[in-house]
Coordinates of C-alpha atoms in Angstrom, one line a residue:
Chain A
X1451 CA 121.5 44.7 -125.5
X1452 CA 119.0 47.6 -125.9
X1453 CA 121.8 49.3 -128.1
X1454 CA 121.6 46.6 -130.8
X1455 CA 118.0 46.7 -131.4
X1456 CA 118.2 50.5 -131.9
X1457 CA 119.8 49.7 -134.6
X1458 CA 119.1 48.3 -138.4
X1459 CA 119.7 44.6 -138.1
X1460 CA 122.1 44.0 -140.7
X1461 CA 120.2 40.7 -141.5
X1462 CA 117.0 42.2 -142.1
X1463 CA 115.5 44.5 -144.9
X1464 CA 118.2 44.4 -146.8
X1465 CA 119.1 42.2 -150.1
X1466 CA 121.7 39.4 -149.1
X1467 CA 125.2 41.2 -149.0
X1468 CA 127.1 40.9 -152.1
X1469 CA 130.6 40.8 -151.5
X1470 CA 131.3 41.3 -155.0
X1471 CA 129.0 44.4 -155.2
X1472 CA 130.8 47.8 -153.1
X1473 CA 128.3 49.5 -151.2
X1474 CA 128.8 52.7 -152.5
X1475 CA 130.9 53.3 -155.7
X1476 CA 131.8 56.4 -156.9
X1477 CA 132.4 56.8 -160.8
X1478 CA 134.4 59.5 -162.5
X1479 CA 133.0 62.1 -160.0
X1480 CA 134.1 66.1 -160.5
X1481 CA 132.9 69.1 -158.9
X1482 CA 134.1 72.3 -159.5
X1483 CA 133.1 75.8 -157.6
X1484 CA 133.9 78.4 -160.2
X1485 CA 137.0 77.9 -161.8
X1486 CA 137.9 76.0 -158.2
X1487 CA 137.9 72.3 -159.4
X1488 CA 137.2 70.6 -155.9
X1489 CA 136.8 66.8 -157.1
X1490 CA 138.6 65.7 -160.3
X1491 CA 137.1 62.5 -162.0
X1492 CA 137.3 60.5 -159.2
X1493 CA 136.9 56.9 -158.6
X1494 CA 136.2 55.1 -155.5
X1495 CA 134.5 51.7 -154.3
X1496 CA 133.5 51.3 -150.8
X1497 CA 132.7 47.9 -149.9
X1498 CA 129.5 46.7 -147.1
X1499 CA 130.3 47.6 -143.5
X1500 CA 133.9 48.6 -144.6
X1501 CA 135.3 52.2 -142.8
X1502 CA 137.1 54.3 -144.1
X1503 CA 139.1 57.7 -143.7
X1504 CA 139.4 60.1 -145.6
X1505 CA 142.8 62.6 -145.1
X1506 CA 144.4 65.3 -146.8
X1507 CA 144.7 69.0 -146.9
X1508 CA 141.8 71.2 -146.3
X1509 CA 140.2 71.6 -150.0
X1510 CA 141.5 68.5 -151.1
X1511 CA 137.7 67.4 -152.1
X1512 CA 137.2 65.1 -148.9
X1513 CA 134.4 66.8 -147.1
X1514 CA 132.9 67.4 -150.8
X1515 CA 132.9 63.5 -151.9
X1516 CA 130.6 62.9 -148.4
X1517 CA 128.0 66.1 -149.1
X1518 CA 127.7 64.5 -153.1
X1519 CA 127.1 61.4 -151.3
X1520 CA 124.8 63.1 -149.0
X1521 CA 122.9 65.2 -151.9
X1522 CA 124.4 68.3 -150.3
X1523 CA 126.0 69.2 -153.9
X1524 CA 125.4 67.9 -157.1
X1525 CA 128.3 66.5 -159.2
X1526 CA 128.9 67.9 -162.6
X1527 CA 130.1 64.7 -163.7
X1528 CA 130.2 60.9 -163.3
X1529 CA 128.2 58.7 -161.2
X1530 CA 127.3 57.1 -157.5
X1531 CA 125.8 53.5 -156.9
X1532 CA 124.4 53.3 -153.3
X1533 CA 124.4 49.0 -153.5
X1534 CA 123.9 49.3 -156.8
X1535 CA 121.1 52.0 -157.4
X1536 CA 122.1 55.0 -159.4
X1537 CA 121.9 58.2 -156.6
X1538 CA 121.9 61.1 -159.2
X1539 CA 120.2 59.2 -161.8
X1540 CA 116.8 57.0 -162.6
X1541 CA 115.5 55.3 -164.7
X1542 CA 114.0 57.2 -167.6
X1543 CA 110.6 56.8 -168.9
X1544 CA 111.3 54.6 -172.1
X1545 CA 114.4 57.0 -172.9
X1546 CA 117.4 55.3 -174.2
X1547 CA 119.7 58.2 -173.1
X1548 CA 122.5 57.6 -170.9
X1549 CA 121.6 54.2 -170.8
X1550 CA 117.6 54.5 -169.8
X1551 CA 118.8 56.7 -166.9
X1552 CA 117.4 60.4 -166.3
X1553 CA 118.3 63.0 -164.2
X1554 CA 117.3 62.1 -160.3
X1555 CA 113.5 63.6 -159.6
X1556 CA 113.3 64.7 -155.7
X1557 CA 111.6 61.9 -155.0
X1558 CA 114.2 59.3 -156.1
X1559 CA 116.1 61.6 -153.9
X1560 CA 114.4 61.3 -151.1
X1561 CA 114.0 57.6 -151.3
X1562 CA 117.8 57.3 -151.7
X1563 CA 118.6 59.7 -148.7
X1564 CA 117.1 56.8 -146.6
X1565 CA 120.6 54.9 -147.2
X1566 CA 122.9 57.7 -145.9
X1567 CA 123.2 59.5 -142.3
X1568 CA 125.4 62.4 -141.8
X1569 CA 126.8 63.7 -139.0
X1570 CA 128.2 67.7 -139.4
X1571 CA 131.3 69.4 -137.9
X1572 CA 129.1 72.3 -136.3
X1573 CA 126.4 69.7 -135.2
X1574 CA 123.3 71.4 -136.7
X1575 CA 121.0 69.9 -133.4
X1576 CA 118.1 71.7 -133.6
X1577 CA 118.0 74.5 -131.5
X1578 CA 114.3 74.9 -131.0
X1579 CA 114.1 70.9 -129.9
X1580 CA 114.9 69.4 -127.2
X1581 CA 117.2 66.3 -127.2
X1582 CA 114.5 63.7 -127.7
X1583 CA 112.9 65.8 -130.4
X1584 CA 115.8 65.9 -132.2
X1585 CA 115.8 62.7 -132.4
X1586 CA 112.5 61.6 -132.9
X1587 CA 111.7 64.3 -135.5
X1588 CA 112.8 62.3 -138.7
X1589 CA 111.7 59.1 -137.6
X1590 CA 108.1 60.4 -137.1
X1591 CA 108.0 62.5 -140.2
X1592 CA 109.9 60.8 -142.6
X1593 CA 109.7 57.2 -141.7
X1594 CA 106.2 57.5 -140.2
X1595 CA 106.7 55.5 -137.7
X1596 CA 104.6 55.8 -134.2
X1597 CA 105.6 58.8 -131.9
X1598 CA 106.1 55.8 -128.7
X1599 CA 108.3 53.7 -130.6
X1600 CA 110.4 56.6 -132.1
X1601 CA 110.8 57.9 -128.3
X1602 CA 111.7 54.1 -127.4
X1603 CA 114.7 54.1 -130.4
X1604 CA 115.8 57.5 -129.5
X1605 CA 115.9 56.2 -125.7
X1606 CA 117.8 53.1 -126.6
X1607 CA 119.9 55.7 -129.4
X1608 CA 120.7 58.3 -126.4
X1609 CA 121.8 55.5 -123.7
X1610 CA 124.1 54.2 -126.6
X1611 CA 125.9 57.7 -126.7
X1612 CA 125.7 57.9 -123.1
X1613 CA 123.3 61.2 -123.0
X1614 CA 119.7 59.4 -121.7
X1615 CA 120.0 61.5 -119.2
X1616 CA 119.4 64.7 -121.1
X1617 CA 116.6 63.8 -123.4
X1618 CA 114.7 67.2 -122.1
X1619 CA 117.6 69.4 -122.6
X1620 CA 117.9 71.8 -125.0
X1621 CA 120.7 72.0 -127.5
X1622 CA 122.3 75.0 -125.9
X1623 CA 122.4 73.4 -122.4
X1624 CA 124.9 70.9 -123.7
X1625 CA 128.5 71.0 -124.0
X1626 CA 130.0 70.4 -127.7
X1627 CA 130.9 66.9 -127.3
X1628 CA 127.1 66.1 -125.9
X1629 CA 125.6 68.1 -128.7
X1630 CA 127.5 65.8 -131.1
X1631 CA 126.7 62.9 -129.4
X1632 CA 123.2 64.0 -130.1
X1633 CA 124.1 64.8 -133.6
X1634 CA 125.2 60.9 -134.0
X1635 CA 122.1 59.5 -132.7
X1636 CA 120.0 61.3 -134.6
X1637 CA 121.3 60.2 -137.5
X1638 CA 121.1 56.7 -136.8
X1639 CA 117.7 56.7 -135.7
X1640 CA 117.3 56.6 -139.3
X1641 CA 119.0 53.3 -139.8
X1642 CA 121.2 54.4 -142.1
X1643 CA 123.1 51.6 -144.2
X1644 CA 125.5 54.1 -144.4
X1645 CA 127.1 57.1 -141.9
X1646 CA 129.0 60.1 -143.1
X1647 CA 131.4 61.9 -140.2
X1648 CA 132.6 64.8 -141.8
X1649 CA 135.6 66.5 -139.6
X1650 CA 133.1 65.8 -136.5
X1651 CA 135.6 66.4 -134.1
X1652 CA 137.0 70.0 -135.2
X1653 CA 134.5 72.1 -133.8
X1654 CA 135.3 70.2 -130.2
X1655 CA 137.0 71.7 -127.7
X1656 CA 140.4 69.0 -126.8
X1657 CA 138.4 68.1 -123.9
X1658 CA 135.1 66.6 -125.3
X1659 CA 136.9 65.2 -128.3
X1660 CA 137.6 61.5 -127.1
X1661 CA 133.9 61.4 -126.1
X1662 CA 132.9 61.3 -129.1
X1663 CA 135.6 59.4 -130.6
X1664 CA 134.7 56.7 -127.9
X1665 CA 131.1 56.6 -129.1
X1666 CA 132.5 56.6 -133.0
X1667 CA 134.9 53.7 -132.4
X1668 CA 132.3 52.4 -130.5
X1669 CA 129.8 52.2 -133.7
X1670 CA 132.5 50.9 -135.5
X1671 CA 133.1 48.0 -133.5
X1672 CA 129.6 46.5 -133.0
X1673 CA 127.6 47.3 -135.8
X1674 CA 128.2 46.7 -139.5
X1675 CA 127.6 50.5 -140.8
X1676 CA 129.6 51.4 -143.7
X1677 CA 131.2 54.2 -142.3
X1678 CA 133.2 57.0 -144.3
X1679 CA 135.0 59.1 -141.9
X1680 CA 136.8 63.0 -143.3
X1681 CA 138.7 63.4 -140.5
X1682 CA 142.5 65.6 -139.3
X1683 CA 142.2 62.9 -136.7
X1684 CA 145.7 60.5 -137.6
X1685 CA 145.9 58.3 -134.3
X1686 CA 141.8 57.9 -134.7
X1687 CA 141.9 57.3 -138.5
X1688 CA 145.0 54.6 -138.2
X1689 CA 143.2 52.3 -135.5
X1690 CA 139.2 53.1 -136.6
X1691 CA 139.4 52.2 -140.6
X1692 CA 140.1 49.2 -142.6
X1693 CA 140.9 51.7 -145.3
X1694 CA 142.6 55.1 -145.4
X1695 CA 142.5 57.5 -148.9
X1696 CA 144.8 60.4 -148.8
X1697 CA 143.1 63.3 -150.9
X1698 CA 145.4 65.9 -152.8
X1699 CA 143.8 68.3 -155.4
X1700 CA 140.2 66.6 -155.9
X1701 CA 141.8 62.9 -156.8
X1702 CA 142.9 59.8 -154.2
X1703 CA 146.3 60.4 -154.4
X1704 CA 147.0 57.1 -152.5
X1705 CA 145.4 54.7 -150.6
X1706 CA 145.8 51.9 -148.4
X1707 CA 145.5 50.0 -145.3
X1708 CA 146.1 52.5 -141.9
X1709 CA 149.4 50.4 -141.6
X1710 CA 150.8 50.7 -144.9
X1711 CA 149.7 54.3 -145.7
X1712 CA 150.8 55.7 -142.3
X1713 CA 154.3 53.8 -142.3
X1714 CA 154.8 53.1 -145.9
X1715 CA 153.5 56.2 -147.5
X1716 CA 154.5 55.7 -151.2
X1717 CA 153.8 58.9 -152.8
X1718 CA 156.1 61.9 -151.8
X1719 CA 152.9 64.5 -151.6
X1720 CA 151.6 61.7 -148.7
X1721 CA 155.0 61.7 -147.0
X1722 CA 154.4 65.4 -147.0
X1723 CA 151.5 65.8 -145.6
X1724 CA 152.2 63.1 -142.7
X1725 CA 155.2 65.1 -141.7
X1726 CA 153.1 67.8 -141.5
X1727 CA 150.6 67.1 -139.9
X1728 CA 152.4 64.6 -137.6
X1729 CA 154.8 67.1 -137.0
X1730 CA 152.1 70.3 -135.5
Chain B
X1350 CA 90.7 130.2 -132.1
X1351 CA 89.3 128.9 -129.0
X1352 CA 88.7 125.1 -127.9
X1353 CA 84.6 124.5 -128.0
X1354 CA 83.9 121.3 -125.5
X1355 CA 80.4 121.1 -126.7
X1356 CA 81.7 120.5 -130.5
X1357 CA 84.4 118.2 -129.2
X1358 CA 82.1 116.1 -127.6
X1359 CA 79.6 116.2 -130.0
X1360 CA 81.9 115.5 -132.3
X1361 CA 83.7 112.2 -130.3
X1362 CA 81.2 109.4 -131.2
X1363 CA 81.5 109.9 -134.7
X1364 CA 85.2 110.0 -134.9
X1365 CA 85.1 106.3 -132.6
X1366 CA 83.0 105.2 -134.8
X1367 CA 85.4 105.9 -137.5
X1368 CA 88.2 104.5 -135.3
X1369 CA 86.7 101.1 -135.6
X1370 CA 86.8 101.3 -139.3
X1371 CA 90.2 102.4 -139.1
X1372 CA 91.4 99.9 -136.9
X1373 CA 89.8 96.5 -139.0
X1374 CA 91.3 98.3 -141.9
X1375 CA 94.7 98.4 -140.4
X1376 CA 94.5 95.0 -139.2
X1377 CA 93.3 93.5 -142.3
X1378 CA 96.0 95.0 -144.3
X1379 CA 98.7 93.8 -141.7
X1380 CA 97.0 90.1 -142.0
X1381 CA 97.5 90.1 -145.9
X1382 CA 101.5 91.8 -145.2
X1383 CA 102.1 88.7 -143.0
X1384 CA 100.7 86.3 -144.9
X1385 CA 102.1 87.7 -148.6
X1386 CA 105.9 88.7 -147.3
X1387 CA 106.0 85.4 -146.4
X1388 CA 105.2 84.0 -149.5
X1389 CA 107.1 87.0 -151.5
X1390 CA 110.1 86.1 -149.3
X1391 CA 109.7 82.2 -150.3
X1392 CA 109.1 83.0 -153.4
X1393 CA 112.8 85.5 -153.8
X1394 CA 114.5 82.1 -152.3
X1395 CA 113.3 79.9 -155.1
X1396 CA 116.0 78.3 -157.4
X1397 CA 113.1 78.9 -160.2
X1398 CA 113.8 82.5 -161.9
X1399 CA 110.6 81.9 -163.6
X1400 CA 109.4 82.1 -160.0
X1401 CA 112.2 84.2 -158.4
X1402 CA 112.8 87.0 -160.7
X1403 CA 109.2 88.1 -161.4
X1404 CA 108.2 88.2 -157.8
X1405 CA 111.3 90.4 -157.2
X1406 CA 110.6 93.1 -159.8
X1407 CA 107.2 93.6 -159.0
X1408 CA 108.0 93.7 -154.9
X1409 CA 111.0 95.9 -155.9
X1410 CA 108.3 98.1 -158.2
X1411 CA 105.8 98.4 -155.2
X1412 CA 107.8 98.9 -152.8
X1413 CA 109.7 101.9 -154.6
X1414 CA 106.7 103.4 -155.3
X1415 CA 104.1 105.5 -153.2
X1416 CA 101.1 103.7 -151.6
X1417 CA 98.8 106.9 -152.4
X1418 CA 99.3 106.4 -156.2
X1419 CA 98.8 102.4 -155.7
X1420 CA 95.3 103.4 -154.2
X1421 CA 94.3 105.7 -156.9
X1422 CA 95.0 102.9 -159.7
X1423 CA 93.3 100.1 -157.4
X1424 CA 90.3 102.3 -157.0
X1425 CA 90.1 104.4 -160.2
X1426 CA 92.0 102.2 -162.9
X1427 CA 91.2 98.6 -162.1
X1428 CA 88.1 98.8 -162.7
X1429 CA 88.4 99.7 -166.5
X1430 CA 89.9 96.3 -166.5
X1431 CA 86.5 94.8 -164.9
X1432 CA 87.8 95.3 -160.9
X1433 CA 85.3 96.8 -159.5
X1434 CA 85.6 97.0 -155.3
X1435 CA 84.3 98.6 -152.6
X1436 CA 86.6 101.5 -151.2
X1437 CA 87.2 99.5 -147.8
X1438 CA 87.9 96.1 -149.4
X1439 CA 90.4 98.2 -152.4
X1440 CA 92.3 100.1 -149.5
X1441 CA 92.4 96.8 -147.3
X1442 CA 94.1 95.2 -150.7
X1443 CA 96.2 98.1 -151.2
X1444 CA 97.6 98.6 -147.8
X1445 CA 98.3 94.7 -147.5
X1446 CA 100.2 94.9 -150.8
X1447 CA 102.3 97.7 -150.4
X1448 CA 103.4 96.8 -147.0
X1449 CA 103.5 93.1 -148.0
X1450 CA 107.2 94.0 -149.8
X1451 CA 108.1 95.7 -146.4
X1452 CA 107.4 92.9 -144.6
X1453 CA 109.1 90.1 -147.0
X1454 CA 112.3 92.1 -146.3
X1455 CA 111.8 91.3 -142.6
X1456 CA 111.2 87.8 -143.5
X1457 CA 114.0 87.7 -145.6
X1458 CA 116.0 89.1 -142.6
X1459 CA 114.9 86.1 -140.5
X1460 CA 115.4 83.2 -142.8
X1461 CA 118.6 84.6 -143.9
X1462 CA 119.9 84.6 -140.0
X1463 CA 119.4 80.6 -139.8
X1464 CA 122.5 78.7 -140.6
X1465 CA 123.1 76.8 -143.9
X1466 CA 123.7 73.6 -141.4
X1467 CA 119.8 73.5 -140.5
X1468 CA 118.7 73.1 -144.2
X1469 CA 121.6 71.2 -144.7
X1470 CA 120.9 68.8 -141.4
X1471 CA 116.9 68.8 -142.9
X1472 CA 118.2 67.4 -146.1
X1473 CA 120.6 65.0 -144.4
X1474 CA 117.4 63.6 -142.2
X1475 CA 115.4 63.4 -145.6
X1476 CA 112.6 66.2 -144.8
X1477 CA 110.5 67.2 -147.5
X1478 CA 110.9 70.9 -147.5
X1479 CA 107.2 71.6 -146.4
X1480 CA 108.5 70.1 -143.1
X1481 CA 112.0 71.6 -143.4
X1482 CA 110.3 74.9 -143.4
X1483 CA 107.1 74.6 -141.1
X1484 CA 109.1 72.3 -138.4
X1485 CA 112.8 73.7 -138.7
X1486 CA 113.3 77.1 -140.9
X1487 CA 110.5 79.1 -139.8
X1488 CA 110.4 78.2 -135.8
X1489 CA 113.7 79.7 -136.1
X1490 CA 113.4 82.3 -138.5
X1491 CA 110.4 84.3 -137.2
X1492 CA 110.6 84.9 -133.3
X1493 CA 113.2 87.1 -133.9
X1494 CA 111.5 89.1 -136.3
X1495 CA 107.9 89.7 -134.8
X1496 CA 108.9 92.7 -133.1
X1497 CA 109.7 94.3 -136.4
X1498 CA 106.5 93.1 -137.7
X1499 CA 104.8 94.7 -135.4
X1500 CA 106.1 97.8 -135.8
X1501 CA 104.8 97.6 -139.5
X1502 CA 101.5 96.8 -137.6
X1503 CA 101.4 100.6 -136.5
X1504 CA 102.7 102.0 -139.4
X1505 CA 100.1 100.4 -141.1
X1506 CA 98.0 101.7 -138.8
X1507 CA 99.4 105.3 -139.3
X1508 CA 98.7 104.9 -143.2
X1509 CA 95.2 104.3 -143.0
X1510 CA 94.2 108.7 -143.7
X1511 CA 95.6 107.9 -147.0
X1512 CA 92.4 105.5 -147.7
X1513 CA 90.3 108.9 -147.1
X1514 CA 91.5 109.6 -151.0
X1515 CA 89.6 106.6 -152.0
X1516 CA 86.3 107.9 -149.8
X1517 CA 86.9 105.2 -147.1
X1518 CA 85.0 106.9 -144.3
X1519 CA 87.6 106.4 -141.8
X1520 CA 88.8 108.8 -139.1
X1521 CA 90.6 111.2 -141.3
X1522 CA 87.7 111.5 -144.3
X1523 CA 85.1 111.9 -141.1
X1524 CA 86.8 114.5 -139.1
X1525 CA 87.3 116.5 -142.4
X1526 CA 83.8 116.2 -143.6
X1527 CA 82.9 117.4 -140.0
X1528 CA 85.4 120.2 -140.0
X1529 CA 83.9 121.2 -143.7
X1530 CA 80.4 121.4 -142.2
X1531 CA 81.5 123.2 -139.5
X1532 CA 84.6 125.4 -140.9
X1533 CA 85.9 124.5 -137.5
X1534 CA 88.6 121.8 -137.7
X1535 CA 90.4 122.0 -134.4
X1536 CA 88.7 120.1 -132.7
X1537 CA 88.3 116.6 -134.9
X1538 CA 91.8 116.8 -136.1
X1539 CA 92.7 116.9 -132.4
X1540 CA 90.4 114.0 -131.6
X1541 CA 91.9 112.1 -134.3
X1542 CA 95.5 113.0 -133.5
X1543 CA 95.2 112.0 -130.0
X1544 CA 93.6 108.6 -130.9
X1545 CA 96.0 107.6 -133.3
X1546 CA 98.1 108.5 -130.3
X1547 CA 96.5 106.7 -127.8
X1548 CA 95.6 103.4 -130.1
X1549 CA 99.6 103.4 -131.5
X1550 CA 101.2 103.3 -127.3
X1551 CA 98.7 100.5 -126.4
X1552 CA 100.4 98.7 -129.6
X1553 CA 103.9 99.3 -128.9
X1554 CA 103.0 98.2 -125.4
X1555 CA 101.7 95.2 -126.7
X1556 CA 104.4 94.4 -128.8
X1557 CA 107.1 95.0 -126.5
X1558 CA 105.4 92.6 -123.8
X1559 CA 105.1 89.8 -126.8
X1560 CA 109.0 90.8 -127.6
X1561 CA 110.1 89.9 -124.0
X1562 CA 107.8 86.5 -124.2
X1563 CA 109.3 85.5 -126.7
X1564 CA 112.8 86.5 -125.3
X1565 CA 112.2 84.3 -122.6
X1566 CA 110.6 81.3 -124.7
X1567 CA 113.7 81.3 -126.4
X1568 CA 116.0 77.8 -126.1
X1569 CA 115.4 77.6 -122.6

C-alpha cells in the first residue's frame, strides 16, 4: 500500500509508546485577548493515536487550544507536554527557575513544530505553487530531505486524498474540497505525530464537504495519528473520535465518549447546545 | 524671442551627455528605494520596538520633509561630521533615501494584502522566516506592487534637477550654465523638457508592458 509508506511508521523514530504517558497534555492553560478571557486554566490529556473532538460555541476556546498547540498563540499561563517535552518551555541554562525550565528560544520551537500538522478552515495552499509544490515545499526546506523523494511522498500523499491527478494545478484551479485535500496532504508530508483540523469543513461548500470528511475518517482509520478535531460537524465528531470535549467559556465543560456525551449529556449548558445545534 | 536651430543643435550633444548622467543617477537612487523600503518595511513589521519604532520616526521624519533640504545637509553638513562625497555619489544617496520611505509604504501595501493564513500556514509547516518571506510572503506580496514602484522609478527620475543644487552636472545644471553663457535659455530648457518627456513615455511604456506580464503570470 503506497498510502502507508507515505506515512510515519508508527514503529519507527519514535520512543516505545507509553501508554501511561498522554501524548499531548495540556496544564492549567489560559489565554485571554484583552479583557476577552478565551481559555481559562484548562486541563487536558490526550493519549497516543487517540481522536478527539472538540465542540462548543463559537469563542468557546476550541480553535484557540489547537493554534497554542500549534505555536500560533502563546499562552499566558500553564503548560503543554508534546510526549513529554515542555512546548513553551526548555530547559534553562543551569537556572533553577520554574523548575530548570526557560522560556521556549525559536529554535526549541521549531524542533517541536516537527510533532504537530495543522490543517486551516480557509486552506492557506499556496497560491503561487502548484499542487506538488505545495507539498514538497516543507519537506525540502525544513526536513531537507531530496527534492525526488519529497515528489515521491507527495505523489503517494496526493493519491491518498484522491487529487494525483492534479499535482500541476494551481490552487485557484481547484474546487474547495480539492484545495483542502491538498491542505491535508501537505501537512502530513511532514509526518506529523500529531494533526490539528481546526473547523476544516466550514469554509466548504455542502457539496465538497463529505470529500474531505471521507479522506479525514479515512486517516483516522488506518493510521495511528493523534488527531484533535474542532469541528460544528455532530454526525462526523460522534462516529470519527474516541473522545468528545464540549467547550463553554474557555474550560471543558464536559467530556466523554461520542455515545455518552451525545445521548447522555450530563451538564444542562451541553444539553443546550446539542438541542441547538441538532435542532438548525 | 525666436527659435535658433544652430544653438539648439549645437547645444543637443551636451544636454545627452548630461541625460546619461541623469539617467544612472535616477537609476541608482531607485536601486537603493527598492532595496531600503524593503528593509524599512521589514523593519516597521518587527515585534522588536527597539527595531520597529526607530526605523518609523526616522522614515516618518524623511519622508515629511523636502528632498531639497536633505541634499543641502548631505552635501554641505555631513561633511563637518567627516562625510565628505562627491556630488553624484551624495545625490545618488539622497535620492535613494528620501524615496526609500515612499517606497516602504508600497511595500507595506503589499505584505499587508497577504492573508494572516500564509504566515500562519508557514509557521504551521515549521519555515524559518527567512524562507517564510523569500519563498511565501514576498512572491505574493510584490507582483502586485511593481507597477507602483515603477512609477516611483520616474518620479525619481523627475527629481533628479534638484541634484543641480548640489553642482551635479546633470541636464538641468548644464542647460542653465549654457543658457548663462548664452543669455539665451529657450532653447536648452526646451531640449531638456522634451527629453525628460521623451525618456519618462518610454518608462511608463515599459512599465505598463511588465504590469500586464505579470497580470498574466499570475496563478495561472
Amino acid at each position: 500500500m503506497t498510502t502507508t509508506s507515505a506515512l510515519r511508521d508508527p514503529a519507527a523514530g519514535t520512543p516505545a509508546l507509553d501508554a501511561a504517558r498522554p501524548m499531548i497534555r495540556f496544564k492549567g492553560i489560559s489565554k485571554a485577548f484583552g479583557s476577552l478571557t478565551v481559555l481559562d486554566n484548562l486541563d487536558l490529556d490526550i493519549a497516543p493515536a487517540e481522536k478527539v473532538a472538540l465542540i462548543g460555541p463559537s469563542g468557546s476556546g476550541k480553535s484557540t487550544l489547537l493554534r497554542v498547540l500549534m505555536t500560533l498563540e502563546r499562552p499566558d499561563t500553564g503548560s503543554i507536554e508534546i510526549d513529554g517535552a515542555p512546548l513553551w518551555h526548555m530547559p534553562g541554562k543551569g537556572g533553577a527557575k520554574n523548575g530548570g525550565l526557560v522560556p521556549a528560544d525559536a529554535g526549541h520551537l521549531r524542533e517541536m513544530r516537527k510533532n504537530v500538522g495543522m490543517v486551516f478552515q480557509q486552506f492557506n495552499l499556496f497560491p503561487h505553487m502548484t499542487v506538488l509544490r505545495n507539498v514538497t515545499e516543507a519537506p525540502v526546506h525544513v526536513l531537507g530531505i531530496g527534492k525526488d523523494e519529497a515528489e515521491a511522498r507527495a505523489r503517494d500523499l496526493l493519491e491518498l486524498v484522491g487529487l494525483r491527478d492534479k499535482l500541476g494545478h494551481y490552487p485557484a484551479q481547484l474546487s474547495g474540497g480539492q484545495q483542502q485535500r491538498v491542505a491535508i496532504a501537505r501537512a502530513l508530508a511532514m509526518r506529523p505525530r500529531v494533526m490539528l483540523f481546526d473547523e476544516v469543513t466550514s469554509a466548504l461548500d455542502p457539496e465538497t464537504v463529505g470529500e474531505v470528511l471521507n479522506v479525514i475518517r479515512k486517516l483516522a482509520e488506518e493510521h495511528n495519528l493523534t488527531m484533535l478535531m474542532v469541528t460544528h460537524q455532530m454526525g462526523f465528531a460522534r462516529e470519527f473520535a474516541d473522545r468528545v470535549c464540549f467547550f463553554y467559556q474557555g474550560r471543558i465543560c464536559e467530556q466523554g465518549p461520542p455515545d455518552q456525551l451525545f445521548n447522555h449529556p450530563r451538564e444542562e449548558r451541553t444539553q443546550a447546545f446539542l438541542r441547538a445545534v441538532l435542532e438548525s | 524671442m525666436i527659435w535658433d536651430w544652430d544653438y539648439a543643435f549645437a547645444v543637443a550633444p551636451k544636454l545627452l551627455d548630461a541625460l546619461i548622467v541623469t539617467v544612472q543617477a535616477a537609476l541608482a537612487g531607485f536601486a537603493i528605494a527598492l532595496v531600503l523600503g524593503l528593509l524599512i518595511a521589514l523593519a516597521r513589521r518587527s515585534r522588536f520596538l527597539w527595531l520597529s519604532l526607530p526605523v518609523a520616526g526616522a522614515a516618518e521624519f524623511i519622508r515629511s520633509t523636502p528632498l531639497l533640504v536633505q541634499l543641502y545637509f548631505l552635501f554641505f553638513v555631513m561633511p563637518g561630521f567627516g562625510f565628505q562625497m562627491s556630488p553624484f555619489l551624495t545625490g545618488v544617496i539622497g535620492l535613494g533615501l528620501h524615496y526609500a520611505t515612499y517606497t516602504a509604504e508600497v511595500y507595506r501595501a503589499g505584505l499587508d494584502a497577504v492573508p494572516r493564513g500564509q504566515w500562519e500556514a508557514s509557521v504551521a509547516l515549521d519555515f524559518s522566516p527567512f524562507h517564510t518571506l523569500r519563498a511565501i510572503i514576498l512572491p505574493q506580496a510584490l507582483p502586485p506592487v511593481i507597477p507602483v514602484l515603477g512609477n516611483y522609478l520616474i518620479a525619481i527620475f523627475k527629481d533628479t534637477p534638484l541634484l543641480s543644487a548640489i553642482t551635479v552636472l546633470e541636464m538641468m545644471q548644464v542647460a542653465k550654465i549654457e543658457g548663462s553663457e548664452t543669455f539665451q535659455y529657450l532653447e536648452p530648457l526646451t531640449i531638456v523638457g522634451l527629453l525628460f518627456l521623451i525618456v519618462s513615455l518610454i518608462s511608463a511604456l515599459l512599465i505598463g508592458r511588465l504590469e500586464r506580464h505579470l497580470g498574466t503570470l499570475r496563478r495561472t
